[in-house]
CSV table of C-alpha atoms and ligand atoms in Angstrom, one decimal:
chain,number,residue,atom,x,y,z
A,333,UNK,CA,0.0,0.0,0.0
A,334,UNK,CA,0.9,3.6,-0.3
A,335,UNK,CA,3.4,4.5,2.4
A,336,UNK,CA,3.8,8.1,3.4
A,337,UNK,CA,6.6,9.3,5.6
A,338,UNK,CA,6.1,12.8,6.8
A,339,UNK,CA,8.8,14.7,8.7
A,340,UNK,CA,9.1,18.2,9.8
A,341,UNK,CA,11.1,19.3,6.8
A,342,UNK,CA,9.5,17.5,3.9
A,343,UNK,CA,7.0,15.0,2.7
A,344,UNK,CA,8.1,11.9,0.8
A,345,UNK,CA,5.6,9.6,-0.9
A,346,UNK,CA,7.0,6.2,-1.7
A,347,UNK,CA,5.3,4.9,-4.9
A,348,UNK,CA,4.7,1.3,-5.9
A,349,UNK,CA,6.4,1.1,-9.3
A,350,UNK,CA,9.4,3.2,-10.1
A,351,UNK,CA,11.9,3.1,-12.8
A,352,UNK,CA,14.9,5.4,-12.4
A,353,UNK,CA,17.4,6.4,-15.1
A,354,UNK,CA,17.3,3.0,-16.8
A,355,UNK,CA,19.3,2.5,-20.0
A,356,UNK,CA,19.7,-0.7,-21.9
A,357,UNK,CA,21.4,-1.6,-25.2
A,358,UNK,CA,21.2,-4.9,-27.1
A,359,UNK,CA,24.4,-5.4,-29.1
A,360,UNK,CA,25.3,-1.7,-28.9
A,361,UNK,CA,21.8,-0.7,-30.0
A,362,UNK,CA,20.4,1.5,-27.3
A,363,UNK,CA,16.7,0.5,-26.7
A,364,UNK,CA,16.1,2.3,-23.4
A,365,UNK,CA,17.7,5.7,-22.8
A,366,UNK,CA,17.6,7.1,-19.3
A,367,UNK,CA,14.0,6.0,-18.7
A,368,UNK,CA,12.4,7.2,-15.5
A,369,UNK,CA,8.8,7.3,-14.4
A,370,UNK,CA,6.5,6.3,-11.5
A,371,UNK,CA,3.2,4.5,-11.5
A,372,UNK,CA,1.2,5.4,-8.4
A,373,UNK,CA,-1.1,3.3,-6.2
A,374,UNK,CA,-4.8,3.8,-6.8
A,375,UNK,CA,-4.2,4.9,-10.5
A,376,UNK,CA,-4.1,3.2,-13.8
A,377,UNK,CA,-1.0,4.4,-15.7
A,378,UNK,CA,-1.2,4.0,-19.4
A,379,UNK,CA,2.2,3.2,-21.0
A,380,UNK,CA,2.1,4.2,-24.6
A,381,UNK,CA,4.6,4.2,-27.5
A,382,UNK,CA,5.0,3.2,-31.1
A,383,UNK,CA,6.1,-0.3,-32.0
A,384,UNK,CA,9.6,-0.9,-30.9
A,385,UNK,CA,9.6,2.1,-28.5
A,386,UNK,CA,10.7,0.0,-25.5
A,387,UNK,CA,7.5,-0.7,-23.6
A,388,UNK,CA,8.0,-4.5,-23.2
A,389,UNK,CA,11.7,-4.1,-22.5
A,390,UNK,CA,10.9,-1.6,-19.7
A,391,UNK,CA,8.4,-4.0,-18.2
A,392,UNK,CA,10.9,-6.8,-18.4
A,393,UNK,CA,13.4,-4.6,-16.6
A,394,UNK,CA,10.8,-4.1,-13.8
A,395,UNK,CA,10.3,-7.8,-13.5
A,396,UNK,CA,14.1,-8.4,-13.7
A,397,UNK,CA,13.8,-10.6,-16.8
A,398,UNK,CA,16.3,-8.2,-18.3
A,399,UNK,CA,19.0,-6.4,-16.4
A,400,UNK,CA,19.6,-2.8,-17.3
A,401,UNK,CA,23.1,-1.5,-18.2
A,402,UNK,CA,22.4,1.4,-15.8
A,403,UNK,CA,19.6,2.6,-13.6
A,404,UNK,CA,17.3,0.8,-11.2
A,405,UNK,CA,13.7,-0.5,-11.2
A,406,UNK,CA,11.7,-0.9,-8.0
A,407,UNK,CA,8.4,-2.4,-7.1
A,408,UNK,CA,7.3,-1.8,-3.5
A,409,UNK,CA,10.5,0.1,-3.0
A,410,UNK,CA,12.6,-3.0,-3.6
A,411,UNK,CA,13.9,-4.9,-6.6
A,412,UNK,CA,11.4,-7.5,-7.7
A,413,UNK,CA,13.7,-10.4,-6.9
A,414,UNK,CA,14.1,-9.1,-3.3
A,415,UNK,CA,10.3,-9.6,-2.7
A,416,UNK,CA,9.6,-12.4,-0.2
A,417,UNK,CA,6.2,-12.9,-1.8
A,418,UNK,CA,6.7,-11.9,-5.5
A,419,UNK,CA,3.3,-13.2,-6.7
A,420,UNK,CA,1.6,-11.1,-4.0
A,421,UNK,CA,3.6,-8.1,-4.9
A,422,UNK,CA,3.3,-8.2,-8.7
A,423,UNK,CA,0.9,-9.7,-11.1
A,424,UNK,CA,2.3,-9.6,-14.6
A,425,UNK,CA,1.1,-10.2,-18.1
A,426,UNK,CA,3.7,-10.0,-20.8
A,427,UNK,CA,3.0,-9.7,-24.5
A,428,UNK,CA,3.0,-12.9,-26.4
A,429,UNK,CA,3.1,-15.3,-23.4
A,430,UNK,CA,2.4,-18.9,-24.5
A,431,UNK,CA,0.0,-21.0,-22.4
A,432,UNK,CA,0.5,-24.8,-22.0
A,433,UNK,CA,-2.0,-26.2,-24.6
A,434,UNK,CA,-2.5,-29.5,-22.9
A,435,UNK,CA,-3.7,-28.2,-19.6
A,436,UNK,CA,-7.0,-26.7,-18.5
A,437,UNK,CA,-7.3,-23.3,-16.8
A,438,UNK,CA,-8.0,-25.1,-13.5
A,439,UNK,CA,-5.0,-27.5,-13.7
A,440,UNK,CA,-2.7,-24.7,-15.0
A,441,UNK,CA,-3.7,-22.3,-12.2
A,442,UNK,CA,-3.3,-25.1,-9.6
A,443,UNK,CA,0.3,-25.5,-10.8
A,444,UNK,CA,0.9,-21.7,-10.7
A,445,UNK,CA,-0.5,-21.6,-7.2
A,446,UNK,CA,1.7,-24.5,-6.0
A,447,UNK,CA,4.9,-23.0,-7.7
A,448,UNK,CA,4.3,-19.6,-6.0
A,449,UNK,CA,3.0,-20.9,-2.7
A,450,UNK,CA,-0.4,-19.2,-3.3
A,451,UNK,CA,-3.8,-20.0,-1.9
A,452,UNK,CA,-5.3,-22.2,-4.5
A,453,UNK,CA,-8.8,-21.6,-3.1
A,454,UNK,CA,-8.7,-18.3,-5.0
A,455,UNK,CA,-8.8,-20.1,-8.3
A,456,UNK,CA,-12.6,-20.2,-8.7
A,457,UNK,CA,-12.7,-16.5,-7.8
A,458,UNK,CA,-10.1,-15.4,-10.4
A,459,UNK,CA,-11.8,-17.6,-13.0
A,460,UNK,CA,-15.1,-15.9,-12.3
A,461,UNK,CA,-13.3,-12.5,-12.3
A,462,UNK,CA,-11.9,-13.2,-15.8
A,463,UNK,CA,-15.0,-14.8,-17.2
A,464,UNK,CA,-13.5,-18.3,-17.6
A,465,UNK,CA,-15.5,-20.3,-15.1
A,466,UNK,CA,-17.5,-22.0,-17.8
A,467,UNK,CA,-14.3,-23.3,-19.5
A,468,UNK,CA,-12.3,-24.0,-16.4
A,469,UNK,CA,-12.0,-27.7,-17.4
A,470,UNK,CA,-11.6,-27.3,-21.1
A,471,UNK,CA,-8.2,-27.8,-22.9
A,472,UNK,CA,-6.3,-24.6,-23.4
A,473,UNK,CA,-5.5,-25.8,-27.0
A,474,UNK,CA,-9.2,-25.1,-27.9
A,475,UNK,CA,-8.9,-21.4,-26.7
A,476,UNK,CA,-9.1,-18.3,-28.8
A,477,UNK,CA,-6.4,-15.6,-28.4
A,478,UNK,CA,-8.9,-13.6,-26.2
A,479,UNK,CA,-9.5,-16.5,-23.9
A,480,UNK,CA,-5.7,-17.0,-23.6
A,481,UNK,CA,-5.4,-13.4,-22.6
A,482,UNK,CA,-8.1,-13.9,-20.0
A,483,UNK,CA,-6.2,-16.9,-18.7
A,484,UNK,CA,-2.9,-14.8,-18.5
A,485,UNK,CA,-4.9,-12.3,-16.5
A,486,UNK,CA,-6.2,-15.0,-14.2
A,487,UNK,CA,-2.6,-16.0,-13.6
A,488,UNK,CA,-1.6,-12.4,-12.9
A,489,UNK,CA,-4.5,-11.9,-10.4
A,490,UNK,CA,-4.0,-15.2,-8.6
A,491,UNK,CA,-1.9,-13.8,-5.8
A,492,UNK,CA,-4.2,-10.7,-5.4
A,493,UNK,CA,-1.1,-8.6,-6.0
A,494,UNK,CA,-0.7,-5.0,-5.0
A,495,UNK,CA,0.8,-4.1,-8.4
A,496,UNK,CA,-0.2,-5.1,-11.9
A,497,UNK,CA,2.2,-4.9,-14.9
A,498,UNK,CA,0.2,-5.6,-18.0
A,499,UNK,CA,1.7,-5.6,-21.4
A,500,UNK,CA,-1.0,-5.2,-24.1
A,501,UNK,CA,-3.6,-7.0,-22.0
A,502,UNK,CA,-6.5,-6.2,-24.3
A,503,UNK,CA,-4.8,-7.8,-27.4
A,504,UNK,CA,-7.2,-10.2,-28.9
A,505,UNK,CA,-10.2,-9.2,-26.8
A,506,UNK,CA,-13.5,-8.4,-28.5
A,507,UNK,CA,-15.3,-5.1,-27.8
A,508,UNK,CA,-17.2,-6.6,-24.9
A,509,UNK,CA,-13.9,-8.1,-23.6
A,510,UNK,CA,-12.2,-4.7,-23.8
A,511,UNK,CA,-14.9,-3.1,-21.8
A,512,UNK,CA,-14.8,-5.9,-19.2
A,513,UNK,CA,-10.9,-5.5,-19.0
A,514,UNK,CA,-11.3,-1.7,-18.6
A,515,UNK,CA,-13.8,-2.2,-15.7
A,516,UNK,CA,-11.5,-4.8,-14.1
A,517,UNK,CA,-8.4,-2.6,-14.2
A,518,UNK,CA,-10.3,0.4,-12.9
A,519,UNK,CA,-11.7,-1.7,-10.1
A,520,UNK,CA,-8.2,-2.9,-9.2
A,521,UNK,CA,-7.0,0.7,-9.1
A,522,UNK,CA,-10.0,1.7,-6.9
A,523,UNK,CA,-8.9,-1.0,-4.5
A,524,UNK,CA,-5.6,0.9,-4.1
A,525,UNK,CA,-3.5,-1.2,-6.4
A,526,UNK,CA,-0.9,0.2,-8.8
A,527,UNK,CA,-1.9,-0.7,-12.4
A,528,UNK,CA,0.7,-0.2,-15.2
A,529,UNK,CA,-0.8,-1.0,-18.7
A,530,UNK,CA,0.6,-0.8,-22.1
A,531,UNK,CA,-1.6,-0.5,-25.1
A,532,UNK,CA,-1.8,0.6,-28.7
A,533,UNK,CA,-5.5,1.4,-28.4
A,534,UNK,CA,-5.5,5.1,-27.7
A,535,UNK,CA,-9.2,5.5,-27.5
A,536,UNK,CA,-9.3,2.8,-25.0
A,537,UNK,CA,-6.5,4.3,-23.0
A,538,UNK,CA,-8.4,7.6,-22.9
A,539,UNK,CA,-11.3,5.8,-21.2
A,540,UNK,CA,-9.1,3.9,-18.8
A,541,UNK,CA,-5.9,5.7,-17.8
A,542,UNK,CA,-5.6,8.2,-15.0
A,543,UNK,CA,-1.9,8.9,-15.8
A,544,UNK,CA,0.0,8.6,-19.1
A,545,UNK,CA,3.6,7.8,-19.8
A,546,UNK,CA,4.7,8.1,-23.5
A,547,UNK,CA,7.9,6.5,-24.7
A,548,UNK,CA,9.4,6.8,-28.2
A,549,UNK,CA,12.7,5.6,-29.4
A,550,UNK,CA,13.6,4.4,-25.9
A,551,UNK,CA,13.1,7.8,-24.4
A,552,UNK,CA,10.3,9.1,-22.2
A,553,UNK,CA,8.8,12.0,-24.0
A,554,UNK,CA,5.8,12.8,-21.9
A,555,UNK,CA,4.4,12.0,-18.5
A,556,UNK,CA,1.4,13.4,-16.7
A,557,UNK,CA,-2.3,13.0,-15.9
A,558,UNK,CA,-4.5,12.2,-18.8
A,559,UNK,CA,-5.8,15.8,-18.8
A,560,UNK,CA,-2.3,17.2,-18.8
A,561,UNK,CA,-1.1,15.1,-21.7
A,562,UNK,CA,-4.2,15.9,-23.7
A,563,UNK,CA,-4.0,19.6,-22.9
A,564,UNK,CA,-4.3,21.5,-26.2
A,565,UNK,CA,-5.3,18.5,-28.2
A,566,UNK,CA,-8.7,17.2,-29.1
A,567,UNK,CA,-7.9,13.6,-28.0
A,568,UNK,CA,-5.2,11.4,-26.6
A,569,UNK,CA,-4.7,10.1,-30.1
A,570,UNK,CA,-4.0,13.6,-31.4
A,571,UNK,CA,-1.6,14.2,-28.6
A,572,UNK,CA,0.2,10.9,-29.1
A,573,UNK,CA,0.5,11.4,-32.9
A,574,UNK,CA,1.7,15.0,-32.4
A,575,UNK,CA,4.2,13.9,-29.7
A,576,UNK,CA,5.5,10.8,-31.5
A,577,UNK,CA,4.5,11.0,-35.1
A,578,UNK,CA,5.7,14.5,-35.9
A,579,UNK,CA,9.2,13.2,-36.1
A,580,UNK,CA,9.5,10.4,-38.6
A,581,UNK,CA,12.2,8.6,-36.7
A,582,UNK,CA,9.8,8.0,-33.9
A,583,UNK,CA,7.5,6.0,-36.1
A,584,UNK,CA,7.8,2.2,-35.8
A,585,UNK,CA,10.7,2.4,-33.3
A,586,UNK,CA,14.2,2.4,-34.8
B,409,LIG,N1,16.2,-9.6,-26.8
B,409,LIG,C1,16.4,-8.6,-27.7
B,409,LIG,N2,17.5,-8.5,-28.5
B,409,LIG,C2,17.7,-7.5,-29.4
B,409,LIG,N3,16.9,-6.5,-29.5
B,409,LIG,C3,15.7,-6.5,-28.8
B,409,LIG,C4,15.5,-7.5,-27.8
B,409,LIG,N4,14.3,-7.2,-27.2
B,409,LIG,C5,13.8,-6.1,-27.8
B,409,LIG,N5,14.7,-5.6,-28.7
B,409,LIG,C6,14.6,-4.4,-29.4
B,409,LIG,O1,14.3,-3.4,-28.5
B,409,LIG,C7,13.4,-2.4,-29.1
B,409,LIG,C8,12.3,-2.2,-28.1
B,409,LIG,O2,11.5,-3.4,-28.2
B,409,LIG,P1,10.2,-3.6,-27.3
B,409,LIG,O3,9.7,-4.9,-27.5
B,409,LIG,O4,10.5,-3.2,-25.9
B,409,LIG,O5,9.2,-2.5,-27.9
B,409,LIG,P2,7.7,-2.3,-27.6
B,409,LIG,O6,7.5,-0.8,-27.3
B,409,LIG,O7,7.2,-3.2,-26.6
B,409,LIG,O8,7.0,-2.5,-29.1
B,409,LIG,P3,5.6,-3.1,-29.5
B,409,LIG,O9,4.6,-2.0,-29.4
B,409,LIG,O10,5.8,-3.6,-30.9
B,409,LIG,O11,5.3,-4.2,-28.5
B,409,LIG,C9,13.1,-2.9,-30.5
B,409,LIG,O12,13.9,-2.3,-31.4
B,409,LIG,C10,13.4,-4.4,-30.4
B,409,LIG,O13,13.7,-4.9,-31.7
B,410,LIG,MG1,5.8,-4.7,-26.7
């Protein structure tokens, strides 16, 4: 939860997800360049950027799946690997995660619960929350892309984590699924959780996000509340295109 330490001189608010001056190169190609931002508890933070901008890489740095060349990433004021209960601290959904085709949602989530020492009695609840109860015993091989996304979300929610790091979570969802996901993410933020979501669907982000972080070519080019980022533009899409598309080199990464 949000921890506030107030002393007589100043007020410090420790936020839940923080990335500080992170740089990363793959084979001398710099893909993150001094990236810093915070995602706050009780808010949905939309992480936006063109293809190849560095969104997934940033999220992988937060989860310590990739180590930065410099800078630091914190969840709950500590490195992810230092968490004693990582699945309760962070629920993550990364773009393109493959699900085991021969399992069912129920048996798969049981194995996730066991591996992470989580309460398996939450499984029916998360399956209800993600709309998969009716297919809980069906083979994952029969699932559509949207159903696999819902299952990935079930996995992320299993530990009832304080922080959600979600990379393109509405990919593959139909319009009803997108609305359902929006309501779910908003509810999680209202519960006080920190929700960091990347997406390409700007109209959706405009309905969902409280805070916006825009990255292009590995650099953070804008952060602020949705209203601040949209200020002077007719929509978030207009703001995004103006901020990232005006310069051709920002298009489609680098
Ligand atoms: N393991 C890797 N080795 C080499 N280059 C990589 C690796 N992972 C990512 N990249 C490069 O880093 C850059 C950022 O990629 P990243 O996947 O973070 O972008 P993204 O913003 O998530 O894009 P998208 O919107 O397409 O998902 C790209 O140029 C990509 O080719
Ligand atoms: Mg990506």
